[in-house]
Amino acid sequence: DQQVKQNSPSLSVQEGRISILNCDYTNSMFDYFLWYKKYPAEGPTFLISISSIKDKNEDGRFTVFLNKSAKHLSLHIVPSQPGDSAVYFCAARRTKAAGNKLTFGGGTRVLVKP
Amino acid sequence: DAGVTQSPTHLIKTRGQQVTLRCSPKSGHDTVSWYQQALGQGPQFIFQYYEEEERQRGNFPDRFSGHQFPNYSSELNVNALLLGDSALYLCASSLGAGGINYGYTFGSGTRLTVV
């Protein structure tokens, strides 16, 4: 039972344009969502997060949107840069029940073309 | 400031063997979580150690066990290896096991190949 899904395994975008990564979840008990970025041969690094009480969080070029009614979140990267080429994971947690244990999606590989 | 250190980086084992993976948490962190990332998939939670005890466990069989030492470092042991155990094993450290402290720092992982 995959509780967090990233339905697009890959995404190709031109440098300077917007990258939009999508994530769907099924467990309404999730109260915090995070995005991680992973380069080959490195561990995932935290990118941006959002609490379930908010619908948007912005940090520089990265913005995460949360639609609770649709159980959907998205990550926008504007403008995309070649260094953004990596695998992006969406993750969710149920803080009260499970602390900081994370449930991850399958990842989306982003390629930013110069 | 060293981040999370995992050893070894790569490992090849034969079916049925046992393996031990090691993790040293980031300085100042006291909690270690282990994740398994199969090829083409996202990381899956194995278990978490805090105060030298297993605090949470994911959907993994008893062949997967762990330990945390007084210096907060941790080991992941897998017995009776199966081909399906081939994966990248990630260690993540944090300060505190629960609440709102989500500050995971991941190591680079150990790539285990079972042949």
PDB file of N, CA and C in Angstrom, chain B residues 4-89:
ATOM      1  N   VAL B   4      26.750  12.650   8.748  1.00  0.00           N
ATOM      2  CA  VAL B   4      26.506  11.255   9.051  1.00  0.00           C
ATOM      3  C   VAL B   4      27.491  10.402   8.249  1.00  0.00           C
ATOM      4  N   THR B   5      28.164   9.508   8.946  1.00  0.00           N
ATOM      5  CA  THR B   5      29.155   8.655   8.296  1.00  0.00           C
ATOM      6  C   THR B   5      28.666   7.217   8.297  1.00  0.00           C
ATOM      7  N   GLN B   6      28.678   6.604   7.117  1.00  0.00           N
ATOM      8  CA  GLN B   6      28.261   5.207   6.997  1.00  0.00           C
ATOM      9  C   GLN B   6      29.411   4.372   6.444  1.00  0.00           C
ATOM     10  N   SER B   7      29.493   3.141   6.945  1.00  0.00           N
ATOM     11  CA  SER B   7      30.513   2.231   6.424  1.00  0.00           C
ATOM     12  C   SER B   7      29.976   0.808   6.398  1.00  0.00           C
ATOM     13  N   PRO B   8      30.436  -0.005   5.435  1.00  0.00           N
ATOM     14  CA  PRO B   8      31.248   0.406   4.290  1.00  0.00           C
ATOM     15  C   PRO B   8      30.374   1.138   3.267  1.00  0.00           C
ATOM     16  N   THR B   9      30.978   1.620   2.202  1.00  0.00           N
ATOM     17  CA  THR B   9      30.198   2.300   1.164  1.00  0.00           C
ATOM     18  C   THR B   9      29.573   1.287   0.198  1.00  0.00           C
ATOM     19  N   HIS B  10      30.295   0.208  -0.039  1.00  0.00           N
ATOM     20  CA  HIS B  10      29.795  -0.860  -0.904  1.00  0.00           C
ATOM     21  C   HIS B  10      30.102  -2.205  -0.270  1.00  0.00           C
ATOM     22  N   LEU B  11      29.245  -3.161  -0.561  1.00  0.00           N
ATOM     23  CA  LEU B  11      29.406  -4.483   0.033  1.00  0.00           C
ATOM     24  C   LEU B  11      28.749  -5.513  -0.876  1.00  0.00           C
ATOM     25  N   ILE B  12      29.420  -6.633  -1.082  1.00  0.00           N
ATOM     26  CA  ILE B  12      28.826  -7.736  -1.833  1.00  0.00           C
ATOM     27  C   ILE B  12      28.799  -8.952  -0.924  1.00  0.00           C
ATOM     28  N   LYS B  13      27.618  -9.550  -0.799  1.00  0.00           N
ATOM     29  CA  LYS B  13      27.434 -10.723   0.055  1.00  0.00           C
ATOM     30  C   LYS B  13      26.712 -11.811  -0.736  1.00  0.00           C
ATOM     31  N   THR B  14      26.826 -13.024  -0.214  1.00  0.00           N
ATOM     32  CA  THR B  14      26.164 -14.179  -0.833  1.00  0.00           C
ATOM     33  C   THR B  14      24.857 -14.467  -0.093  1.00  0.00           C
ATOM     34  N   ARG B  15      23.893 -14.959  -0.823  1.00  0.00           N
ATOM     35  CA  ARG B  15      22.619 -15.369  -0.202  1.00  0.00           C
ATOM     36  C   ARG B  15      22.869 -16.232   1.022  1.00  0.00           C
ATOM     37  N   GLY B  16      22.124 -15.962   2.078  1.00  0.00           N
ATOM     38  CA  GLY B  16      22.236 -16.747   3.292  1.00  0.00           C
ATOM     39  C   GLY B  16      23.233 -16.185   4.298  1.00  0.00           C
ATOM     40  N   GLN B  17      24.108 -15.316   3.837  1.00  0.00           N
ATOM     41  CA  GLN B  17      25.088 -14.741   4.753  1.00  0.00           C
ATOM     42  C   GLN B  17      24.451 -13.662   5.622  1.00  0.00           C
ATOM     43  N   GLN B  18      25.244 -13.172   6.550  1.00  0.00           N
ATOM     44  CA  GLN B  18      24.818 -12.109   7.434  1.00  0.00           C
ATOM     45  C   GLN B  18      25.672 -10.870   7.167  1.00  0.00           C
ATOM     46  N   VAL B  19      25.092  -9.685   7.395  1.00  0.00           N
ATOM     47  CA  VAL B  19      25.836  -8.454   7.144  1.00  0.00           C
ATOM     48  C   VAL B  19      25.582  -7.450   8.264  1.00  0.00           C
ATOM     49  N   THR B  20      26.596  -6.640   8.549  1.00  0.00           N
ATOM     50  CA  THR B  20      26.468  -5.555   9.531  1.00  0.00           C
ATOM     51  C   THR B  20      26.886  -4.256   8.880  1.00  0.00           C
ATOM     52  N   LEU B  21      25.996  -3.278   8.946  1.00  0.00           N
ATOM     53  CA  LEU B  21      26.279  -1.948   8.428  1.00  0.00           C
ATOM     54  C   LEU B  21      26.391  -0.985   9.597  1.00  0.00           C
ATOM     55  N   ARG B  22      27.248   0.024   9.455  1.00  0.00           N
ATOM     56  CA  ARG B  22      27.516   0.924  10.564  1.00  0.00           C
ATOM     57  C   ARG B  22      27.214   2.380  10.232  1.00  0.00           C
ATOM     58  N   CYS B  23      26.854   3.112  11.260  1.00  0.00           N
ATOM     59  CA  CYS B  23      26.470   4.513  11.085  1.00  0.00           C
ATOM     60  C   CYS B  23      26.929   5.331  12.282  1.00  0.00           C
ATOM     61  N   SER B  24      27.600   6.433  11.993  1.00  0.00           N
ATOM     62  CA  SER B  24      27.938   7.401  13.038  1.00  0.00           C
ATOM     63  C   SER B  24      27.115   8.651  12.789  1.00  0.00           C
ATOM     64  N   PRO B  25      26.320   9.065  13.755  1.00  0.00           N
ATOM     65  CA  PRO B  25      25.425  10.204  13.522  1.00  0.00           C
ATOM     66  C   PRO B  25      26.183  11.521  13.466  1.00  0.00           C
ATOM     67  N   LYS B  26      25.518  12.523  12.996  1.00  0.00           N
ATOM     68  CA  LYS B  26      26.052  13.878  12.986  1.00  0.00           C
ATOM     69  C   LYS B  26      26.288  14.313  14.427  1.00  0.00           C
ATOM     70  N   SER B  27      27.343  15.104  14.641  1.00  0.00           N
ATOM     71  CA  SER B  27      27.652  15.590  15.978  1.00  0.00           C
ATOM     72  C   SER B  27      26.442  16.338  16.552  1.00  0.00           C
ATOM     73  N   GLY B  28      26.080  15.988  17.781  1.00  0.00           N
ATOM     74  CA  GLY B  28      24.949  16.627  18.428  1.00  0.00           C
ATOM     75  C   GLY B  28      23.638  15.892  18.267  1.00  0.00           C
ATOM     76  N   HIS B  29      23.599  14.918  17.378  1.00  0.00           N
ATOM     77  CA  HIS B  29      22.384  14.124  17.175  1.00  0.00           C
ATOM     78  C   HIS B  29      22.405  12.890  18.051  1.00  0.00           C
ATOM     79  N   ASP B  30      21.202  12.457  18.494  1.00  0.00           N
ATOM     80  CA  ASP B  30      21.125  11.323  19.397  1.00  0.00           C
ATOM     81  C   ASP B  30      20.225  10.199  18.898  1.00  0.00           C
ATOM     82  N   THR B  31      19.625  10.392  17.752  1.00  0.00           N
ATOM     83  CA  THR B  31      18.662   9.427  17.218  1.00  0.00           C
ATOM     84  C   THR B  31      19.107   8.976  15.838  1.00  0.00           C
ATOM     85  N   VAL B  32      19.012   7.674  15.602  1.00  0.00           N
ATOM     86  CA  VAL B  32      19.399   7.127  14.308  1.00  0.00           C
ATOM     87  C   VAL B  32      18.230   6.352  13.717  1.00  0.00           C
ATOM     88  N   SER B  33      17.929   6.640  12.462  1.00  0.00           N
ATOM     89  CA  SER B  33      16.895   5.917  11.724  1.00  0.00           C
ATOM     90  C   SER B  33      17.546   5.259  10.517  1.00  0.00           C
ATOM     91  N   TRP B  34      17.068   4.082  10.183  1.00  0.00           N
ATOM     92  CA  TRP B  34      17.596   3.353   9.021  1.00  0.00           C
ATOM     93  C   TRP B  34      16.498   3.224   7.961  1.00  0.00           C
ATOM     94  N   TYR B  35      16.910   3.410   6.706  1.00  0.00           N
ATOM     95  CA  TYR B  35      15.998   3.285   5.581  1.00  0.00           C
ATOM     96  C   TYR B  35      16.634   2.372   4.531  1.00  0.00           C
ATOM     97  N   GLN B  36      15.771   1.652   3.823  1.00  0.00           N
ATOM     98  CA  GLN B  36      16.212   0.820   2.707  1.00  0.00           C
ATOM     99  C   GLN B  36      15.677   1.445   1.416  1.00  0.00           C
ATOM    100  N   GLN B  37      16.564   1.674   0.453  1.00  0.00           N
ATOM    101  CA  GLN B  37      16.118   2.217  -0.826  1.00  0.00           C
ATOM    102  C   GLN B  37      16.451   1.226  -1.939  1.00  0.00           C
ATOM    103  N   ALA B  38      15.443   0.520  -2.417  1.00  0.00           N
ATOM    104  CA  ALA B  38      15.627  -0.385  -3.545  1.00  0.00           C
ATOM    105  C   ALA B  38      15.753   0.440  -4.819  1.00  0.00           C
ATOM    106  N   LEU B  39      16.316  -0.174  -5.840  1.00  0.00           N
ATOM    107  CA  LEU B  39      16.559   0.528  -7.097  1.00  0.00           C
ATOM    108  C   LEU B  39      15.262   1.070  -7.687  1.00  0.00           C
ATOM    109  N   GLY B  40      15.248   2.363  -7.992  1.00  0.00           N
ATOM    110  CA  GLY B  40      14.082   2.975  -8.611  1.00  0.00           C
ATOM    111  C   GLY B  40      12.939   3.278  -7.667  1.00  0.00           C
ATOM    112  N   GLN B  41      13.167   3.099  -6.377  1.00  0.00           N
ATOM    113  CA  GLN B  41      12.113   3.362  -5.393  1.00  0.00           C
ATOM    114  C   GLN B  41      12.562   4.399  -4.374  1.00  0.00           C
ATOM    115  N   GLY B  42      11.617   4.859  -3.587  1.00  0.00           N
ATOM    116  CA  GLY B  42      11.955   5.769  -2.516  1.00  0.00           C
ATOM    117  C   GLY B  42      12.419   5.018  -1.284  1.00  0.00           C
ATOM    118  N   PRO B  43      13.079   5.698  -0.361  1.00  0.00           N
ATOM    119  CA  PRO B  43      13.521   5.044   0.868  1.00  0.00           C
ATOM    120  C   PRO B  43      12.338   4.523   1.686  1.00  0.00           C
ATOM    121  N   GLN B  44      12.525   3.361   2.293  1.00  0.00           N
ATOM    122  CA  GLN B  44      11.504   2.776   3.175  1.00  0.00           C
ATOM    123  C   GLN B  44      12.072   2.647   4.578  1.00  0.00           C
ATOM    124  N   PHE B  45      11.276   3.056   5.545  1.00  0.00           N
ATOM    125  CA  PHE B  45      11.697   3.078   6.950  1.00  0.00           C
ATOM    126  C   PHE B  45      11.854   1.660   7.481  1.00  0.00           C
ATOM    127  N   ILE B  46      13.034   1.392   8.075  1.00  0.00           N
ATOM    128  CA  ILE B  46      13.267   0.082   8.683  1.00  0.00           C
ATOM    129  C   ILE B  46      13.001   0.152  10.179  1.00  0.00           C
ATOM    130  N   PHE B  47      13.777   0.969  10.887  1.00  0.00           N
ATOM    131  CA  PHE B  47      13.563   1.209  12.316  1.00  0.00           C
ATOM    132  C   PHE B  47      14.337   2.435  12.776  1.00  0.00           C
ATOM    133  N   GLN B  48      14.044   2.801  14.014  1.00  0.00           N
ATOM    134  CA  GLN B  48      14.672   3.979  14.608  1.00  0.00           C
ATOM    135  C   GLN B  48      15.177   3.633  16.005  1.00  0.00           C
ATOM    136  N   TYR B  49      16.357   4.153  16.348  1.00  0.00           N
ATOM    137  CA  TYR B  49      16.942   3.929  17.659  1.00  0.00           C
ATOM    138  C   TYR B  49      17.133   5.246  18.390  1.00  0.00           C
ATOM    139  N   TYR B  50      16.729   5.228  19.630  1.00  0.00           N
ATOM    140  CA  TYR B  50      16.860   6.395  20.507  1.00  0.00           C
ATOM    141  C   TYR B  50      17.100   5.874  21.907  1.00  0.00           C
ATOM    142  N   GLU B  51      18.059   6.445  22.596  1.00  0.00           N
ATOM    143  CA  GLU B  51      18.426   5.994  23.943  1.00  0.00           C
ATOM    144  C   GLU B  51      18.683   4.490  23.961  1.00  0.00           C
ATOM    145  N   GLU B  52      19.366   4.033  22.932  1.00  0.00           N
ATOM    146  CA  GLU B  52      19.828   2.640  22.807  1.00  0.00           C
ATOM    147  C   GLU B  52      18.688   1.629  22.706  1.00  0.00           C
ATOM    148  N   GLU B  53      17.503   2.110  22.383  1.00  0.00           N
ATOM    149  CA  GLU B  53      16.369   1.203  22.226  1.00  0.00           C
ATOM    150  C   GLU B  53      15.703   1.423  20.868  1.00  0.00           C
ATOM    151  N   GLU B  54      15.145   0.350  20.343  1.00  0.00           N
ATOM    152  CA  GLU B  54      14.361   0.461  19.124  1.00  0.00           C
ATOM    153  C   GLU B  54      13.024   1.104  19.475  1.00  0.00           C
ATOM    154  N   ARG B  55      12.741   2.251  18.872  1.00  0.00           N
ATOM    155  CA  ARG B  55      11.548   3.003  19.244  1.00  0.00           C
ATOM    156  C   ARG B  55      10.404   2.799  18.259  1.00  0.00           C
ATOM    157  N   GLN B  56      10.760   2.601  17.003  1.00  0.00           N
ATOM    158  CA  GLN B  56       9.748   2.397  15.974  1.00  0.00           C
ATOM    159  C   GLN B  56      10.310   1.396  14.982  1.00  0.00           C
ATOM    160  N   ARG B  57       9.383   0.688  14.330  1.00  0.00           N
ATOM    161  CA  ARG B  57       9.813  -0.293  13.352  1.00  0.00           C
ATOM    162  C   ARG B  57       8.880  -0.237  12.157  1.00  0.00           C
ATOM    163  N   GLY B  58       9.443  -0.338  10.985  1.00  0.00           N
ATOM    164  CA  GLY B  58       8.635  -0.407   9.768  1.00  0.00           C
ATOM    165  C   GLY B  58       8.279  -1.851   9.459  1.00  0.00           C
ATOM    166  N   ASN B  59       7.794  -2.084   8.266  1.00  0.00           N
ATOM    167  CA  ASN B  59       7.320  -3.398   7.872  1.00  0.00           C
ATOM    168  C   ASN B  59       8.471  -4.250   7.333  1.00  0.00           C
ATOM    169  N   PHE B  60       9.392  -4.592   8.196  1.00  0.00           N
ATOM    170  CA  PHE B  60      10.533  -5.419   7.819  1.00  0.00           C
ATOM    171  C   PHE B  60      10.579  -6.637   8.741  1.00  0.00           C
ATOM    172  N   PRO B  61      11.020  -7.787   8.193  1.00  0.00           N
ATOM    173  CA  PRO B  61      11.045  -9.019   9.006  1.00  0.00           C
ATOM    174  C   PRO B  61      12.106  -8.952  10.101  1.00  0.00           C
ATOM    175  N   ASP B  62      12.027  -9.921  11.005  1.00  0.00           N
ATOM    176  CA  ASP B  62      12.945  -9.976  12.140  1.00  0.00           C
ATOM    177  C   ASP B  62      14.392 -10.225  11.722  1.00  0.00           C
ATOM    178  N   ARG B  63      14.595 -10.592  10.460  1.00  0.00           N
ATOM    179  CA  ARG B  63      15.984 -10.766   9.980  1.00  0.00           C
ATOM    180  C   ARG B  63      16.754  -9.438  10.071  1.00  0.00           C
ATOM    181  N   PHE B  64      15.995  -8.363  10.097  1.00  0.00           N
ATOM    182  CA  PHE B  64      16.598  -7.031  10.220  1.00  0.00           C
ATOM    183  C   PHE B  64      16.600  -6.651  11.700  1.00  0.00           C
ATOM    184  N   SER B  65      17.778  -6.405  12.224  1.00  0.00           N
ATOM    185  CA  SER B  65      17.884  -6.005  13.621  1.00  0.00           C
ATOM    186  C   SER B  65      18.926  -4.903  13.725  1.00  0.00           C
ATOM    187  N   GLY B  66      18.917  -4.249  14.875  1.00  0.00           N
ATOM    188  CA  GLY B  66      19.858  -3.146  15.018  1.00  0.00           C
ATOM    189  C   GLY B  66      20.331  -2.980  16.436  1.00  0.00           C
ATOM    190  N   HIS B  67      21.153  -1.974  16.578  1.00  0.00           N
ATOM    191  CA  HIS B  67      21.702  -1.685  17.896  1.00  0.00           C
ATOM    192  C   HIS B  67      22.152  -0.232  17.895  1.00  0.00           C
ATOM    193  N   GLN B  68      22.024   0.387  19.058  1.00  0.00           N
ATOM    194  CA  GLN B  68      22.596   1.720  19.216  1.00  0.00           C
ATOM    195  C   GLN B  68      23.519   1.704  20.412  1.00  0.00           C
ATOM    196  N   PHE B  69      24.660   2.321  20.274  1.00  0.00           N
ATOM    197  CA  PHE B  69      25.677   2.337  21.316  1.00  0.00           C
ATOM    198  C   PHE B  69      25.578   3.615  22.140  1.00  0.00           C
ATOM    199  N   PRO B  70      26.239   3.617  23.321  1.00  0.00           N
ATOM    200  CA  PRO B  70      26.171   4.813  24.172  1.00  0.00           C
ATOM    201  C   PRO B  70      26.651   6.093  23.488  1.00  0.00           C
ATOM    202  N   ASN B  71      27.526   5.966  22.479  1.00  0.00           N
ATOM    203  CA  ASN B  71      27.988   7.172  21.774  1.00  0.00           C
ATOM    204  C   ASN B  71      27.050   7.553  20.629  1.00  0.00           C
ATOM    205  N   TYR B  72      25.879   6.933  20.588  1.00  0.00           N
ATOM    206  CA  TYR B  72      24.797   7.181  19.623  1.00  0.00           C
ATOM    207  C   TYR B  72      25.019   6.533  18.259  1.00  0.00           C
ATOM    208  N   SER B  73      26.180   5.957  18.013  1.00  0.00           N
ATOM    209  CA  SER B  73      26.368   5.275  16.738  1.00  0.00           C
ATOM    210  C   SER B  73      25.466   4.048  16.695  1.00  0.00           C
ATOM    211  N   SER B  74      25.284   3.516  15.503  1.00  0.00           N
ATOM    212  CA  SER B  74      24.303   2.444  15.337  1.00  0.00           C
ATOM    213  C   SER B  74      24.793   1.419  14.332  1.00  0.00           C
ATOM    214  N   GLU B  75      24.286   0.214  14.469  1.00  0.00           N
ATOM    215  CA  GLU B  75      24.522  -0.861  13.514  1.00  0.00           C
ATOM    216  C   GLU B  75      23.195  -1.403  13.031  1.00  0.00           C
ATOM    217  N   LEU B  76      23.201  -1.804  11.764  1.00  0.00           N
ATOM    218  CA  LEU B  76      22.061  -2.518  11.174  1.00  0.00           C
ATOM    219  C   LEU B  76      22.571  -3.900  10.802  1.00  0.00           C
ATOM    220  N   ASN B  77      21.908  -4.933  11.283  1.00  0.00           N
ATOM    221  CA  ASN B  77      22.275  -6.304  10.968  1.00  0.00           C
ATOM    222  C   ASN B  77      21.171  -6.959  10.149  1.00  0.00           C
ATOM    223  N   VAL B  78      21.576  -7.665   9.130  1.00  0.00           N
ATOM    224  CA  VAL B  78      20.617  -8.421   8.334  1.00  0.00           C
ATOM    225  C   VAL B  78      21.105  -9.863   8.267  1.00  0.00           C
ATOM    226  N   ASN B  79      20.277 -10.790   8.721  1.00  0.00           N
ATOM    227  CA  ASN B  79      20.609 -12.214   8.696  1.00  0.00           C
ATOM    228  C   ASN B  79      19.967 -12.903   7.502  1.00  0.00           C
ATOM    229  N   ALA B  80      20.531 -14.051   7.144  1.00  0.00           N
ATOM    230  CA  ALA B  80      19.955 -14.898   6.089  1.00  0.00           C
ATOM    231  C   ALA B  80      19.596 -14.072   4.857  1.00  0.00           C
ATOM    232  N   LEU B  81      20.595 -13.429   4.302  1.00  0.00           N
ATOM    233  CA  LEU B  81      20.380 -12.487   3.204  1.00  0.00           C
ATOM    234  C   LEU B  81      19.663 -13.133   2.023  1.00  0.00           C
ATOM    235  N   LEU B  82      18.761 -12.352   1.451  1.00  0.00           N
ATOM    236  CA  LEU B  82      18.033 -12.738   0.241  1.00  0.00           C
ATOM    237  C   LEU B  82      18.445 -11.812  -0.894  1.00  0.00           C
ATOM    238  N   LEU B  83      18.229 -12.270  -2.121  1.00  0.00           N
ATOM    239  CA  LEU B  83      18.553 -11.417  -3.266  1.00  0.00           C
ATOM    240  C   LEU B  83      17.815 -10.089  -3.178  1.00  0.00           C
ATOM    241  N   GLY B  84      16.599 -10.128  -2.660  1.00  0.00           N
ATOM    242  CA  GLY B  84      15.767  -8.931  -2.554  1.00  0.00           C
ATOM    243  C   GLY B  84      16.253  -7.924  -1.520  1.00  0.00           C
ATOM    244  N   ASP B  85      17.264  -8.308  -0.743  1.00  0.00           N
ATOM    245  CA  ASP B  85      17.817  -7.357   0.222  1.00  0.00           C
ATOM    246  C   ASP B  85      18.823  -6.415  -0.439  1.00  0.00           C
ATOM    247  N   SER B  86      19.135  -6.665  -1.689  1.00  0.00           N
ATOM    248  CA  SER B  86      20.041  -5.779  -2.425  1.00  0.00           C
ATOM    249  C   SER B  86      19.409  -4.401  -2.522  1.00  0.00           C
ATOM    250  N   ALA B  87      20.111  -3.402  -2.013  1.00  0.00           N
ATOM    251  CA  ALA B  87      19.549  -2.050  -1.953  1.00  0.00           C
ATOM    252  C   ALA B  87      20.608  -1.098  -1.427  1.00  0.00           C
ATOM    253  N   LEU B  88      20.234   0.180  -1.423  1.00  0.00           N
ATOM    254  CA  LEU B  88      21.033   1.207  -0.760  1.00  0.00           C
ATOM    255  C   LEU B  88      20.456   1.373   0.643  1.00  0.00           C
ATOM    256  N   TYR B  89      21.274   1.239   1.652  1.00  0.00           N
ATOM    257  CA  TYR B  89      20.818   1.386   3.031  1.00  0.00           C
ATOM    258  C   TYR B  89      21.277   2.741   3.549  1.00  0.00           C
TER     259      TYR B  89
END
